[in-house]
Coordinates of C-alpha atoms in Angstrom, one line a residue:
X682 CA 0.1 -0.2 0.2
X683 CA 1.6 3.3 -0.7
X684 CA 2.5 5.8 2.0
X685 CA 0.5 9.1 2.1
X686 CA 0.6 12.0 4.7
X687 CA -1.5 12.7 7.3
X688 CA -4.5 15.2 6.5
X689 CA -5.6 15.3 10.8
X690 CA -4.4 14.7 14.4
X691 CA -4.1 11.3 16.2
X692 CA -7.0 11.6 18.9
X693 CA -4.9 11.5 22.4
X694 CA -6.6 8.7 24.5
X695 CA -8.0 9.6 28.1
X696 CA -8.3 6.4 29.3
X697 CA -5.8 5.2 31.4
X698 CA -6.4 1.4 30.1
X699 CA -4.5 2.5 26.5
X700 CA -1.0 3.4 29.2
X701 CA 1.7 1.8 30.4
X702 CA 3.4 2.6 33.6
X703 CA 6.0 1.0 36.4
X704 CA 4.6 1.2 39.4
X705 CA 7.3 0.4 42.4
X706 CA 7.3 0.7 46.0
X707 CA 8.4 -1.1 49.4
X708 CA 6.4 -4.1 50.0
X709 CA 2.8 -4.1 51.3
X710 CA 2.2 0.2 51.5
X711 CA -1.6 0.0 50.7
X712 CA -3.3 -1.2 54.0
X713 CA -2.5 -1.7 57.7
X714 CA -4.1 -2.7 61.2
X715 CA -3.8 -1.5 64.6
X716 CA -1.6 -3.4 66.9
X717 CA -4.2 -4.5 69.5
X718 CA -6.0 -6.5 66.9
X719 CA -6.6 -9.9 67.8
X720 CA -6.0 -13.0 66.1
X721 CA -6.5 -16.8 66.9
X722 CA -4.2 -19.3 66.6
X723 CA -5.5 -22.0 64.7
X724 CA -3.8 -24.8 66.5
X725 CA -4.0 -23.8 70.1
X726 CA -7.0 -21.4 69.8
X727 CA -5.5 -18.5 72.1
X728 CA -5.5 -15.1 71.3
X729 CA -2.8 -12.8 70.0
X730 CA -2.3 -9.3 69.0
X731 CA -1.4 -8.2 65.4
X732 CA 1.6 -6.3 67.1
X733 CA 2.9 -9.4 68.9
X734 CA 2.8 -11.5 65.9
X735 CA 4.5 -8.8 63.5
X736 CA 7.2 -8.4 66.1
X737 CA 8.2 -11.6 67.0
X738 CA 7.4 -13.1 62.9
X739 CA 5.6 -16.2 64.6
X740 CA 2.2 -17.6 64.3
X741 CA -0.4 -19.0 62.0
X742 CA -3.9 -17.4 61.2
X743 CA -7.1 -18.4 60.1
X744 CA -8.3 -17.5 56.2
X745 CA -11.3 -17.5 54.4
X746 CA -10.6 -20.0 51.2
X747 CA -11.9 -19.8 47.5
X748 CA -14.5 -22.0 48.6
X749 CA -16.3 -20.0 51.6
X750 CA -14.4 -22.1 54.3
X751 CA -11.9 -20.7 56.9
X752 CA -8.4 -22.7 56.8
X753 CA -5.4 -22.4 58.7
X754 CA -2.2 -20.1 56.8
X755 CA 1.2 -19.3 57.3
X756 CA 2.0 -15.8 57.0
X757 CA 5.3 -15.2 54.8
X758 CA 5.8 -11.8 55.8
X759 CA 5.2 -9.8 59.0
X760 CA 5.1 -5.7 58.6
X761 CA 5.6 -3.1 61.1
X762 CA 4.7 0.8 60.1
X763 CA 5.1 4.0 61.4
X764 CA 2.0 5.8 62.7
X765 CA -0.7 6.1 60.5
X766 CA -4.5 7.6 61.1
X767 CA -6.6 4.8 62.4
X768 CA -10.4 4.8 62.4
X769 CA -12.7 2.6 64.5
X770 CA -15.2 0.4 62.6
X771 CA -18.3 -0.5 64.5
X772 CA -20.8 -3.0 63.0
X773 CA -24.6 -4.0 63.9
X774 CA -23.6 -7.0 65.9
X775 CA -21.1 -4.8 67.9
X776 CA -17.9 -6.3 66.7
X777 CA -14.9 -3.4 66.3
X778 CA -11.6 -3.1 64.4
X779 CA -9.2 -0.2 63.9
X780 CA -7.8 0.1 60.6
X781 CA -6.4 2.7 58.2
X782 CA -8.6 4.2 55.3
X783 CA -6.6 2.0 52.8
X784 CA -7.6 -1.1 54.8
X785 CA -9.5 -3.3 52.7
X786 CA -12.5 -5.4 53.7
X787 CA -14.6 -7.8 52.3
X788 CA -18.2 -6.7 51.0
X789 CA -21.0 -8.5 48.5
X790 CA -19.6 -6.3 45.9
X791 CA -15.9 -7.5 46.5
X792 CA -13.0 -6.0 48.2
X793 CA -13.4 -2.2 49.3
X794 CA -11.3 0.0 51.0
X795 CA -12.6 1.5 54.8
X796 CA -12.7 5.0 53.1
X797 CA -14.9 3.8 50.5
X798 CA -17.2 2.5 53.1
X799 CA -20.0 3.7 54.8
X800 CA -22.6 3.4 57.5
X801 CA -24.9 0.5 56.9
X802 CA -23.1 -1.0 54.3
X803 CA -22.5 -4.7 54.4
X804 CA -18.9 -6.0 55.7
X805 CA -17.7 -9.8 56.1
X806 CA -17.5 -11.1 59.6
X807 CA -16.9 -14.4 60.8
X808 CA -20.5 -16.4 61.9
X809 CA -18.5 -19.2 63.0
X810 CA -15.2 -21.2 63.9
X811 CA -16.4 -24.7 63.3
X812 CA -13.0 -26.1 64.6
X813 CA -11.3 -23.5 66.5
X814 CA -11.1 -25.6 69.5
X815 CA -7.8 -26.2 71.8
X816 CA -6.5 -29.2 73.4
X817 CA -6.0 -27.4 76.9
X818 CA -7.4 -29.9 79.3
X819 CA -8.3 -27.9 82.3
X820 CA -9.7 -29.7 85.5
X821 CA -13.5 -29.4 85.9
X822 CA -13.7 -27.9 89.1
X823 CA -11.4 -25.1 88.1
X824 CA -13.2 -24.2 84.9
X825 CA -16.6 -24.1 87.0
X826 CA -14.8 -21.6 89.8
X827 CA -13.3 -19.1 87.6
X828 CA -16.7 -18.8 85.3
X829 CA -18.5 -18.1 88.8
X830 CA -16.4 -15.8 90.0
X831 CA -15.5 -13.7 87.0
X832 CA -19.5 -13.3 87.0
X833 CA -20.9 -13.2 90.1
X834 CA -17.9 -13.4 92.8
X835 CA -15.7 -10.4 94.3
X836 CA -12.2 -10.7 93.9
X837 CA -10.9 -7.3 94.9
X838 CA -10.5 -7.9 98.8
X839 CA -8.7 -10.9 100.1
X840 CA -10.3 -14.1 99.7
X841 CA -12.3 -14.8 96.9
X842 CA -16.2 -14.8 97.4
X843 CA -19.3 -16.0 95.1
X844 CA -22.7 -14.8 95.9
X845 CA -25.9 -16.9 94.5
X846 CA -29.4 -17.1 96.1
X847 CA -30.0 -20.2 93.5
X848 CA -29.0 -23.0 96.0
X849 CA -28.8 -25.8 93.0
X850 CA -25.6 -22.9 91.4
X851 CA -24.3 -22.6 95.1
X852 CA -24.2 -25.9 95.9
X853 CA -22.1 -26.5 92.4
X854 CA -19.7 -23.6 93.6
X855 CA -19.1 -25.2 97.0
X856 CA -18.2 -28.9 95.1
X857 CA -16.1 -27.0 92.6
X858 CA -13.6 -25.1 95.3
X859 CA -14.0 -29.2 97.7
X860 CA -12.6 -31.0 94.7
X861 CA -9.8 -27.7 94.2
X862 CA -8.5 -28.9 97.5
X863 CA -10.4 -25.6 99.5
X864 CA -12.6 -24.9 102.2
X865 CA -15.3 -22.9 102.3
X866 CA -17.8 -20.8 104.6
X867 CA -21.6 -19.2 104.4
X868 CA -22.6 -16.5 105.5
X869 CA -25.9 -14.0 104.6
X870 CA -25.7 -10.4 104.2
X871 CA -27.9 -7.8 105.7
X872 CA -30.5 -8.5 102.7
X873 CA -30.4 -11.8 103.5
X874 CA -28.7 -13.3 100.3
X875 CA -26.1 -16.1 100.6
X876 CA -22.8 -15.6 100.2
X877 CA -19.9 -18.2 99.8
X878 CA -15.9 -17.3 101.1
X879 CA -13.4 -19.5 99.6
X880 CA -10.6 -20.1 102.3
X881 CA -7.2 -22.6 102.4
X882 CA -7.6 -25.5 103.9
X883 CA -6.6 -25.7 107.5
X884 CA -4.0 -23.3 107.1
X885 CA -2.8 -24.2 103.7
X886 CA -2.6 -21.7 100.8
X887 CA -5.9 -20.8 99.0
X888 CA -5.5 -22.5 95.8
X889 CA -8.5 -20.7 94.3
X890 CA -6.8 -17.3 95.3
X891 CA -3.1 -18.8 93.8
X892 CA -5.5 -20.3 90.5
X893 CA -6.8 -16.3 90.2
X894 CA -2.9 -15.1 90.9
X895 CA -1.5 -17.0 87.9
X896 CA -5.2 -15.8 85.4
X897 CA -4.0 -12.2 86.2
X898 CA -7.8 -12.0 87.9
X899 CA -6.9 -11.7 91.9
X900 CA -7.8 -8.1 93.3
X901 CA -9.9 -7.1 90.2
X902 CA -13.0 -5.2 90.0
X903 CA -15.7 -6.5 88.2
X904 CA -15.3 -3.7 85.4
X905 CA -11.3 -4.8 85.0
X906 CA -12.7 -9.0 84.6
X907 CA -11.3 -10.8 81.5
X908 CA -11.3 -14.0 80.3
X909 CA -7.9 -15.5 80.9
X910 CA -6.3 -16.8 77.5
X911 CA -6.1 -20.2 78.8
X912 CA -9.8 -20.4 78.5
X913 CA -9.6 -19.9 74.6
X914 CA -7.3 -23.1 74.4
X915 CA -10.0 -25.1 75.7
X916 CA -11.1 -28.2 74.3
X917 CA -15.0 -28.2 73.0
X918 CA -16.9 -29.4 75.6
X919 CA -14.7 -27.8 78.5
X920 CA -15.3 -24.4 76.9
X921 CA -19.0 -25.3 76.9
X922 CA -19.1 -26.0 80.4
X923 CA -17.2 -22.6 81.2
X924 CA -19.9 -20.3 79.2
X925 CA -22.7 -22.7 80.9
X926 CA -21.6 -21.6 84.0
X927 CA -20.9 -18.0 83.2
X928 CA -24.4 -17.4 81.7
X929 CA -25.8 -19.4 84.3
X930 CA -25.1 -16.4 86.6
X931 CA -24.8 -13.4 84.7
X932 CA -27.3 -14.6 81.9
X933 CA -31.1 -14.2 81.1
X934 CA -33.1 -16.6 79.7
X935 CA -36.6 -15.0 78.7
X936 CA -38.9 -13.8 76.0
X937 CA -37.7 -16.4 73.4
X938 CA -34.4 -14.8 73.5
X939 CA -30.8 -14.9 75.6
X940 CA -28.6 -12.4 76.9
X941 CA -25.8 -11.6 78.6
X942 CA -24.4 -8.6 80.4
X943 CA -21.3 -7.1 82.2
X944 CA -19.8 -3.9 83.3
X945 CA -16.9 -5.1 81.7
X946 CA -17.0 -4.3 77.9
X947 CA -13.9 -6.3 77.2
X948 CA -15.7 -9.6 78.5
X949 CA -19.0 -9.1 76.9
X950 CA -16.5 -9.0 73.6
X951 CA -14.6 -12.0 74.0
X952 CA -17.8 -14.1 74.9
X953 CA -19.4 -13.0 71.4
X954 CA -16.5 -14.6 70.3
X955 CA -16.5 -17.5 72.0
X956 CA -20.1 -17.8 71.1
X957 CA -19.1 -18.5 67.3
X958 CA -17.1 -21.1 68.3
X959 CA -20.2 -22.9 68.7
X960 CA -22.0 -21.0 65.6
X961 CA -23.7 -18.7 67.4
X962 CA -24.0 -15.4 66.4
X963 CA -25.1 -12.8 68.9
X964 CA -25.3 -8.6 69.0
X965 CA -23.7 -6.3 71.5
X966 CA -25.0 -3.3 72.6
X967 CA -23.3 -0.6 75.3
X968 CA -25.1 0.1 78.0
X969 CA -25.3 3.5 79.6
X970 CA -25.6 4.7 83.6
X971 CA -26.6 8.7 84.1
X972 CA -24.8 9.4 80.2
X973 CA -21.8 7.3 81.2
X974 CA -20.9 3.8 79.6
X975 CA -21.6 1.3 82.3
X976 CA -20.7 -1.8 80.2
X977 CA -22.4 -3.9 77.4
X978 CA -25.1 -6.4 76.7
X979 CA -25.2 -9.1 74.4
X980 CA -28.3 -10.6 72.6
X981 CA -29.0 -14.1 70.9
X982 CA -32.3 -13.5 69.4
X983 CA -32.6 -15.4 66.0
X984 CA -34.5 -18.8 66.6
X985 CA -31.5 -21.3 65.2
X986 CA -29.2 -19.6 67.6
X987 CA -31.3 -19.7 70.7
X988 CA -31.8 -23.5 70.1
X989 CA -28.2 -24.1 69.0
X990 CA -27.2 -22.1 72.6
X991 CA -29.9 -24.4 75.0
X992 CA -28.7 -27.3 73.1
X993 CA -24.7 -27.1 72.8
X994 CA -24.4 -24.5 76.0
X995 CA -27.4 -24.6 78.7
X996 CA -27.9 -23.2 81.9
X997 CA -28.7 -24.6 85.0
X998 CA -30.6 -23.8 88.3
X999 CA -33.7 -22.1 87.9
X1000 CA -32.8 -20.8 84.3
X1001 CA -32.4 -24.2 83.0
X1002 CA -36.3 -24.4 83.7
X1003 CA -36.8 -21.3 82.0
X1004 CA -34.3 -22.2 79.4
X1005 CA -36.9 -25.5 78.3
X1006 CA -40.0 -23.2 78.0
X1007 CA -37.9 -21.0 76.0
X1008 CA -37.3 -23.8 73.7
X1009 CA -40.5 -25.2 73.4
X1010 CA -42.0 -21.7 72.7
X1011 CA -39.6 -21.7 70.1
X1012 CA -40.4 -25.2 68.4
X1013 CA -43.7 -23.2 67.9
X1014 CA -42.5 -20.4 65.7
X1015 CA -41.8 -21.0 61.8
X1016 CA -38.7 -18.5 61.1
X1017 CA -37.3 -15.9 63.6
X1018 CA -37.6 -12.5 62.0
X1019 CA -33.5 -11.3 61.8
X1020 CA -31.7 -8.5 59.9
X1021 CA -28.6 -10.9 59.9
X1022 CA -27.2 -12.1 56.2
X1023 CA -25.6 -14.9 57.0
X1024 CA -23.8 -17.2 54.2
X1025 CA -21.9 -20.2 55.7
X1026 CA -19.0 -19.5 57.7
X1027 CA -19.2 -15.5 57.1
X1028 CA -21.9 -12.5 57.9
X1029 CA -22.7 -9.6 55.9
X1030 CA -23.2 -7.5 58.8
X1031 CA -24.0 -3.5 58.8
X1032 CA -21.6 -1.0 59.6
X1033 CA -23.2 0.9 62.4
X1034 CA -20.5 3.9 63.1
X1035 CA -16.6 4.6 61.4
X1036 CA -15.1 7.0 63.9
X1037 CA -12.0 8.6 63.9
X1038 CA -8.8 7.8 65.7
X1039 CA -5.7 9.6 66.7
X1040 CA -2.6 7.9 64.9
X1041 CA -1.1 5.2 66.0
X1042 CA 1.7 2.3 64.9
X1043 CA 0.2 -0.2 62.7
X1044 CA 0.7 -3.4 61.2
X1045 CA -0.1 -5.9 58.8
X1046 CA 0.5 -9.7 57.5
X1047 CA 0.8 -11.0 54.1
X1048 CA -0.8 -14.0 53.3
X1049 CA 0.1 -16.2 50.0
X1050 CA -2.3 -17.3 48.0
X1051 CA -5.7 -16.4 49.7
X1052 CA -4.5 -13.1 50.6
X1053 CA -6.3 -12.5 53.6
X1054 CA -7.1 -13.2 57.2
X1055 CA -9.6 -13.4 60.3
X1056 CA -8.6 -10.1 62.3
X1057 CA -11.2 -9.1 65.3
X1058 CA -13.4 -11.9 64.0
X1059 CA -13.7 -9.6 60.6
X1060 CA -12.4 -10.7 56.8
X1061 CA -9.5 -8.4 56.0
X1062 CA -7.6 -8.3 53.1
X1063 CA -4.1 -7.4 51.5
X1064 CA -5.1 -6.0 48.4
X1065 CA -2.6 -4.1 45.9
X1066 CA -3.1 -0.7 44.1
X1067 CA -2.6 -2.2 40.8
X1068 CA -5.5 -4.7 41.3
X1069 CA -7.9 -1.3 41.1
X1070 CA -6.9 -1.0 37.7
X1071 CA -9.8 -1.9 35.1
X1072 CA -10.2 -5.2 33.9
X1073 CA -6.8 -6.2 35.5
X1074 CA -5.6 -9.7 34.2
X1075 CA -2.4 -10.8 36.1
X1076 CA 0.7 -12.7 34.6
X1077 CA 1.4 -13.8 38.1
X1078 CA 5.4 -14.1 38.5
X1079 CA 5.4 -14.8 42.3
X1080 CA 3.4 -16.2 44.4
X1081 CA 1.0 -14.3 46.3
X1082 CA -2.1 -12.9 44.5
X1083 CA -5.7 -13.2 46.4
X1084 CA -7.5 -15.5 43.8
X1085 CA -10.7 -13.7 45.4
X1086 CA -9.3 -10.7 44.2
X1087 CA -8.2 -10.7 41.0
X1088 CA -7.7 -12.8 37.6
X1089 CA -4.6 -14.7 37.3
X1090 CA -2.3 -16.5 34.9
X1091 CA 0.4 -18.1 36.3
X1092 CA 3.5 -17.7 34.4
X1093 CA 6.5 -19.3 36.5
X1094 CA 8.6 -19.7 33.5
X1095 CA 9.7 -17.8 30.4
X1096 CA 8.0 -19.9 28.0
X1097 CA 4.7 -19.7 30.1
X1098 CA 4.7 -15.9 30.2
X1099 CA 5.3 -16.0 26.3
X1100 CA 2.3 -18.5 26.4
X1101 CA 0.3 -16.1 28.2
X1102 CA 1.2 -13.1 25.8
X1103 CA -0.3 -14.9 22.9
X1104 CA -3.4 -15.5 24.6
X1105 CA -3.9 -11.9 26.0
X1106 CA -2.7 -10.9 22.2
X1107 CA -5.3 -13.4 20.4
X1108 CA -8.5 -10.9 21.9
X1109 CA -11.5 -12.1 22.9
X1110 CA -11.5 -11.8 26.4
X1111 CA -12.9 -9.0 28.7
X1112 CA -9.7 -8.0 30.2
X1113 CA -7.8 -4.1 29.6
X1114 CA -5.6 -4.3 31.9
X1115 CA -2.4 -6.4 32.1
X1116 CA -0.2 -6.6 35.5
X1117 CA 2.8 -8.1 35.1
X1118 CA 3.7 -8.9 39.1
X1119 CA 7.0 -8.5 39.3
X1120 CA 8.9 -7.7 36.5
X1121 CA 11.8 -8.2 38.5
X1122 CA 10.6 -12.2 38.0
X1123 CA 9.9 -11.9 34.9
X1124 CA 13.2 -10.7 33.9
X1125 CA 14.3 -13.2 35.9
X1126 CA 12.6 -16.1 34.1
X1127 CA 13.6 -14.2 30.7
X1128 CA 17.3 -14.8 31.9
X1129 CA 17.6 -18.0 32.7
X1130 CA 15.4 -19.0 29.4
X1131 CA 17.9 -17.3 27.4
X1132 CA 21.3 -19.1 29.0
X1133 CA 19.3 -22.3 28.8
X1134 CA 18.7 -22.0 25.5
X1135 CA 22.7 -20.8 25.0
X1136 CA 23.6 -23.8 27.3
X1137 CA 25.5 -21.5 29.7
X1138 CA 24.4 -20.8 33.2
X1139 CA 25.3 -17.0 33.3
X1140 CA 24.6 -14.4 31.0
X1141 CA 28.3 -13.8 31.3
X1142 CA 29.3 -17.2 30.3
X1143 CA 29.4 -16.5 26.6
X1144 CA 32.0 -14.2 25.2
X1145 CA 32.0 -10.5 24.1
X1146 CA 29.0 -9.8 26.2
X1147 CA 27.3 -12.0 23.8
X1148 CA 24.7 -12.9 26.7
X1149 CA 23.8 -9.9 27.7
X1150 CA 22.8 -8.5 24.4
X1151 CA 20.7 -11.7 23.9
X1152 CA 18.7 -11.4 27.2
X1153 CA 18.1 -7.6 26.9
X1154 CA 17.1 -7.7 23.3
X1155 CA 14.8 -10.7 24.3
X1156 CA 13.2 -8.8 27.2
X1157 CA 13.0 -5.6 24.7
X1158 CA 11.1 -8.0 22.2
X1159 CA 8.9 -9.0 24.8
X1160 CA 8.2 -6.1 26.2
X1161 CA 7.7 -3.8 23.3
X1162 CA 4.9 -6.5 21.8
X1163 CA 3.4 -6.4 25.2
X1164 CA 3.5 -2.1 25.4
X1165 CA 1.8 -2.3 21.6
X1166 CA -1.4 -4.2 22.6
X1167 CA -4.4 -2.5 22.8
X1168 CA -4.2 -2.6 26.8
X1169 CA -3.3 -0.6 29.8
X1170 CA 0.2 -2.1 30.8
X1171 CA 1.3 -2.0 34.8
X1172 CA 4.6 -3.5 35.7
X1173 CA 5.1 -3.8 39.5
X1174 CA 8.6 -3.6 40.7
X1175 CA 9.7 -3.4 44.5
X1176 CA 11.7 -0.5 45.9
X1177 CA 15.4 -0.1 46.9
X1178 CA 17.7 2.7 48.1
X1179 CA 20.9 3.4 46.3
X1180 CA 23.6 5.3 47.2
X1181 CA 24.6 8.0 44.4
X1182 CA 28.2 9.3 44.6
X1183 CA 29.2 12.5 43.3
X1184 CA 32.0 14.7 43.2
X1185 CA 30.4 16.9 45.7
X1186 CA 29.3 14.5 47.8
X1187 CA 27.1 11.4 47.9
X1188 CA 23.1 10.9 48.5
X1189 CA 20.7 8.4 48.4
X1190 CA 18.2 7.8 45.5
X1191 CA 15.3 5.1 45.8
X1192 CA 14.9 3.5 42.1
X1193 CA 12.8 0.1 41.1
X1194 CA 14.5 -3.2 41.8
X1195 CA 14.6 -4.3 38.2
X1196 CA 18.2 -4.7 37.3
X1197 CA 19.7 -2.1 35.3
X1198 CA 19.8 -3.7 31.9
X1199 CA 16.0 -4.4 32.4
X1200 CA 15.3 -1.3 34.1
X1201 CA 16.7 0.8 31.1
X1202 CA 14.2 -1.3 28.8
X1203 CA 11.7 -0.4 30.5
X1204 CA 12.0 3.4 31.4
X1205 CA 12.4 3.7 27.9
X1206 CA 9.4 1.9 27.3
X1207 CA 6.4 3.6 29.8
X1208 CA 4.5 6.6 29.4
X1209 CA 4.8 6.8 33.8
X1210 CA 7.2 5.9 36.3
X1211 CA 5.2 5.8 39.4
X1212 CA 6.6 5.9 43.3
X1213 CA 4.7 4.8 45.9
X1214 CA 5.6 6.0 49.1
X1215 CA 4.5 7.1 52.7
X1216 CA 5.0 10.6 53.7
X1217 CA 4.3 12.3 57.1
X1218 CA 2.0 15.2 57.5
X1219 CA 0.6 17.0 60.2
X1220 CA -3.4 17.3 60.9
X1221 CA -5.5 20.3 61.7
X1222 CA -4.7 19.2 65.8
X1223 CA -1.0 19.0 65.4
X1224 CA -1.2 14.8 65.2
X1225 CA 1.3 13.3 63.0
X1226 CA -0.5 11.4 59.7
X1227 CA 1.5 9.4 57.4
X1228 CA -0.4 9.3 53.8
X1229 CA 0.2 6.8 51.2
X1230 CA 1.1 8.7 48.1
X1231 CA 2.4 8.5 44.4
X1232 CA 5.1 10.6 43.1
X1233 CA 5.1 11.1 39.4
X1234 CA 7.9 13.6 38.4
X1235 CA 11.5 13.3 38.8
X1236 CA 13.5 13.7 41.7
X1237 CA 16.8 13.6 43.6
X1238 CA 15.9 11.1 45.9
X1239 CA 13.6 9.1 43.6
X1240 CA 12.8 7.4 40.4
X1241 CA 9.4 9.0 38.8
X1242 CA 8.5 10.5 36.0
X1243 CA 5.1 11.6 33.7
X1244 CA 5.4 11.8 30.2
X1245 CA 1.6 12.3 29.5
X1246 CA 2.2 15.8 31.7
X1247 CA -1.6 15.0 33.2
X1248 CA -0.6 14.3 36.9
X1249 CA 0.5 16.2 39.5
X1250 CA 3.5 16.1 41.3
X1251 CA 2.6 14.0 44.3
X1252 CA -0.9 12.2 44.7
X1253 CA -2.8 9.8 46.7
X1254 CA -2.1 6.4 46.8
X1255 CA -5.6 5.7 45.0
X1256 CA -6.8 4.8 41.3
X1257 CA -9.7 6.8 41.6
X1258 CA -7.4 9.5 42.3
X1259 CA -4.9 8.8 39.7
X1260 CA -7.5 8.0 37.0
X1261 CA -9.4 11.6 37.8
X1262 CA -6.1 13.6 37.8
X1263 CA -5.2 11.6 34.3
X1264 CA -8.7 12.8 32.3
X1265 CA -9.5 16.4 34.1
X1266 CA -6.2 18.0 32.9
X1267 CA -7.3 19.8 29.4
X1268 CA -4.3 22.0 29.9
X1269 CA -1.9 19.5 29.3
X1270 CA -3.7 17.8 26.1
X1271 CA -1.7 18.2 23.0
X1272 CA 1.7 18.7 24.8
X1273 CA 3.0 15.1 24.9

């Protein structure tokens, strides 16, 4: 066909899906949780704080698998970060978690960062931990005593004292004290309510008080009480025994529902979690007195949950009679009214409120394969900035992509990478953005392929620099073809600090971890070089807040660039912000 000169300018695209970019930064910069976040060891069942797990770099977690079931997972990385602004998310059932604005939560529409959630949106929390039981074999008498005393006992004034008017319950407590090797004495107060004081046998040490000291409960007032860690590691039948005696004292059974209340909000939230191990969902409401917080109350209201509680946990004494009346009443009810949106082990819980908190150190985990974990009984995720690009297809050159979040093609070798490229080039698919994660590993596969083809182990084994040239040419050939396809291209790399020496001194520059010969090809190919960073600023109250940003312009201390001229020098680490900046800068159009 004969060549002709153009008569009109080409139309400049304002669509990011037609652009290529290099995205790099330090690992897991996009999301974090409070150090006080509670996780549960899937082997022992015991709680562990996220800050502790991140600092010791030990421990397993629970993760939501592709089939919607919870399973064990070993984190591949434990991450500690500087201070960042946190937000307290509270749900309809009373679940609470502290997270940064960028941390993603699972919704029915996929993974959504906290900043894009609002009241009445639904997020995924755990509805049941079907196998989260430990193997701790504590004596039944100590389990009963513990439950009785943290419910209706006085621990702050010397010898522990238990108060209960129900004869069956009081006798059960006294029998447990005797089995523990202690004596007791009964007395009535001025209102004729019976009390039982525990004492050591014949001058010996008070075993019950020693047990309370070991668990950290001795001397605590009612609002300071908590459930010791060892209880979370009990076997199923022993945990049921503990909850049975706890609800026997501080629980209420009436009007087709069961409740539990305490001046200790901590203990009420612990009870809510322990009930989930039996598949029982409950709702927590704070209690106030004269405008001040005065504890919390937990409700079990749905028919199935109430019946499961009565069958698997139950109560004793006078309340056991009331429980049977409730059971018979519920048998006559065809269905129970509930607003809970439950699906298997997951409950999509409405957001009650999102409140800003003060900045604090933040932490995160990297979970291979599923890329999510259970934290404070929420399902939270390790989402990536690149996954927000429209209709993204990941060419997975290293493990770690969550199959709940992205479409991916595993490409652990160069031939498989080339095969995936052929499929993409053939079209007939819905993808608009191709993400290479990571470009570092893709180049490594390229080098290994070329060396194997020429029968050497290393590029330098070929004379006169031929090996380097062969690898660079193959890398350039494939990336040029990939960038020429009618799709967006995102190349992901990590960041490294490099010392640069000049005639006048030395400085540090952050650059991609790609080898120099690979980076040179990439930098000459892409439209944008985006460096993901964390920048400390001051809020209106003078607090230090760490913000996640993207640098887009060349700088002495980092590699960045924007050939389109449409992006501000620094902007939030957010795809929507990037897209808005790209399409709404008319002054730059035609200046590429």
